[in-house]
Amino acid sequence: MRRNAFSLVSLLLLLSLLTSACVAPAPADSTTSSTDSATTDVMTDTTTMTDSTSADTTSREGWPEVFRVGFFGGDDADETMESNEPFRLYMEERLGIPVELFTGTSYTAVIEAM
């Protein structure tokens, strides 16, 4: 039970980090002392940026070839790997690159491997 709770918390933390890293920057505040043309330029740039960051057209330049996620296996590393297989498949589907799970002998080993 405790291991499942830890896995769930770890998964939620990882997903929140990934989600926050993918958020587009907020548009510039239009109430500042800027001209209408400058505001229009900002809107155009924001629209272009939003359109170009869709999942189908995302540039993956600089992305790793494999996304690696480490877990502390505890007493049963095989069980940890099996229970996180749906997570691996989901991440592969969403990222479009291979996802590799690994277990470490301790939390320190997992952090060092990252």
CSV table of C-alpha atoms in Angstrom, one decimal:
chain,number,residue,atom,x,y,z
A,1,MET,CA,0.0,0.0,0.0
A,2,ARG,CA,2.8,2.4,0.9
A,3,ARG,CA,4.7,1.6,-2.3
A,4,ASN,CA,1.6,2.3,-4.4
A,5,ALA,CA,1.1,5.6,-2.7
A,6,PHE,CA,4.7,6.5,-3.3
A,7,SER,CA,4.4,5.5,-6.9
A,8,LEU,CA,1.3,7.6,-7.3
A,9,VAL,CA,2.9,10.6,-5.7
A,10,SER,CA,6.0,10.2,-7.8
A,11,LEU,CA,4.0,9.9,-11.0
A,12,LEU,CA,1.9,13.0,-10.1
A,13,LEU,CA,5.0,15.0,-9.4
A,14,LEU,CA,6.6,14.0,-12.6
A,15,LEU,CA,3.5,14.8,-14.6
A,16,SER,CA,3.2,18.2,-13.0
A,17,LEU,CA,6.8,19.0,-13.8
A,18,LEU,CA,6.3,18.0,-17.4
A,19,THR,CA,3.1,20.0,-17.7
A,20,SER,CA,4.6,23.1,-16.2
A,21,ALA,CA,7.6,22.9,-18.5
A,22,CYS,CA,5.3,22.8,-21.5
A,23,VAL,CA,3.2,25.9,-20.7
A,24,ALA,CA,3.5,28.7,-23.2
A,25,PRO,CA,4.7,32.1,-21.8
A,26,ALA,CA,1.9,34.5,-20.9
A,27,PRO,CA,1.2,37.2,-23.6
A,28,ALA,CA,2.3,40.7,-22.9
A,29,ASP,CA,-0.1,42.9,-20.9
A,30,SER,CA,-2.0,45.1,-23.4
A,31,THR,CA,-2.8,47.7,-20.7
A,32,THR,CA,0.7,49.1,-20.8
A,33,SER,CA,1.5,52.2,-22.7
A,34,SER,CA,2.0,50.5,-26.1
A,35,THR,CA,0.5,51.5,-29.5
A,36,ASP,CA,-2.2,49.5,-31.2
A,37,SER,CA,0.2,48.2,-33.8
A,38,ALA,CA,2.6,46.9,-31.1
A,39,THR,CA,-0.3,45.1,-29.5
A,40,THR,CA,-1.3,43.6,-32.8
A,41,ASP,CA,2.2,42.4,-33.4
A,42,VAL,CA,2.2,40.7,-30.0
A,43,MET,CA,-1.1,39.0,-30.8
A,44,THR,CA,0.2,37.9,-34.2
A,45,ASP,CA,3.4,36.5,-32.7
A,46,THR,CA,1.5,34.7,-29.9
A,47,THR,CA,-0.9,33.2,-32.5
A,48,THR,CA,2.0,32.0,-34.7
A,49,MET,CA,3.7,30.5,-31.7
A,50,THR,CA,0.6,28.7,-30.5
A,51,ASP,CA,0.0,27.3,-34.0
A,52,SER,CA,3.6,26.1,-34.5
A,53,THR,CA,3.7,24.3,-31.1
A,54,SER,CA,1.0,21.8,-31.9
A,55,ALA,CA,1.9,18.1,-31.4
A,56,ASP,CA,2.1,17.4,-35.1
A,57,THR,CA,4.5,20.2,-36.0
A,58,THR,CA,6.7,20.3,-32.8
A,59,SER,CA,10.4,20.6,-33.6
A,60,ARG,CA,12.2,18.0,-31.6
A,61,GLU,CA,15.6,19.5,-32.1
A,62,GLY,CA,17.6,19.1,-29.0
A,63,TRP,CA,15.4,16.4,-27.6
A,64,PRO,CA,17.0,13.3,-26.3
A,65,GLU,CA,16.8,10.1,-28.4
A,66,VAL,CA,15.5,8.2,-25.3
A,67,PHE,CA,13.6,9.6,-22.3
A,68,ARG,CA,14.8,7.8,-19.2
A,69,VAL,CA,12.8,7.7,-15.9
A,70,GLY,CA,14.3,6.2,-12.7
A,71,PHE,CA,12.4,4.5,-9.9
A,72,PHE,CA,13.5,3.1,-6.6
A,73,GLY,CA,12.6,-0.5,-6.8
A,74,GLY,CA,12.5,-1.2,-3.1
A,75,ASP,CA,12.2,-4.9,-2.3
A,76,ASP,CA,10.9,-5.9,-5.7
A,77,ALA,CA,12.4,-4.0,-8.7
A,78,ASP,CA,10.5,-6.3,-11.1
A,79,GLU,CA,7.2,-5.4,-9.6
A,80,THR,CA,8.1,-1.7,-9.8
A,81,MET,CA,8.9,-2.0,-13.5
A,82,GLU,CA,5.7,-4.0,-14.2
A,83,SER,CA,3.5,-1.5,-12.3
A,84,ASN,CA,4.9,1.4,-14.2
A,85,GLU,CA,4.6,-0.1,-17.7
A,86,PRO,CA,1.3,1.7,-18.4
A,87,PHE,CA,3.1,5.0,-17.5
A,88,ARG,CA,6.0,4.1,-19.9
A,89,LEU,CA,3.6,3.3,-22.8
A,90,TYR,CA,1.6,6.5,-22.2
A,91,MET,CA,4.7,8.7,-22.1
A,92,GLU,CA,6.0,7.1,-25.3
A,93,GLU,CA,2.7,7.8,-27.0
A,94,ARG,CA,2.6,11.4,-25.8
A,95,LEU,CA,6.3,12.3,-26.4
A,96,GLY,CA,6.8,10.3,-29.6
A,97,ILE,CA,10.2,9.0,-28.5
A,98,PRO,CA,11.2,5.8,-26.7
A,99,VAL,CA,10.8,5.9,-22.9
A,100,GLU,CA,13.1,3.7,-20.8
A,101,LEU,CA,12.4,2.9,-17.2
A,102,PHE,CA,15.1,1.8,-14.8
A,103,THR,CA,15.4,1.0,-11.1
A,104,GLY,CA,18.2,1.9,-8.7
A,105,THR,CA,19.4,0.3,-5.5
A,106,SER,CA,18.6,3.5,-3.6
A,107,TYR,CA,17.1,6.9,-4.0
A,108,THR,CA,20.6,8.3,-4.3
A,109,ALA,CA,21.5,5.9,-7.1
A,110,VAL,CA,18.4,7.0,-9.0
A,111,ILE,CA,19.2,10.7,-8.6
A,112,GLU,CA,22.8,10.2,-9.6
A,113,ALA,CA,21.8,8.2,-12.7
A,114,MET,CA,19.5,11.1,-13.8
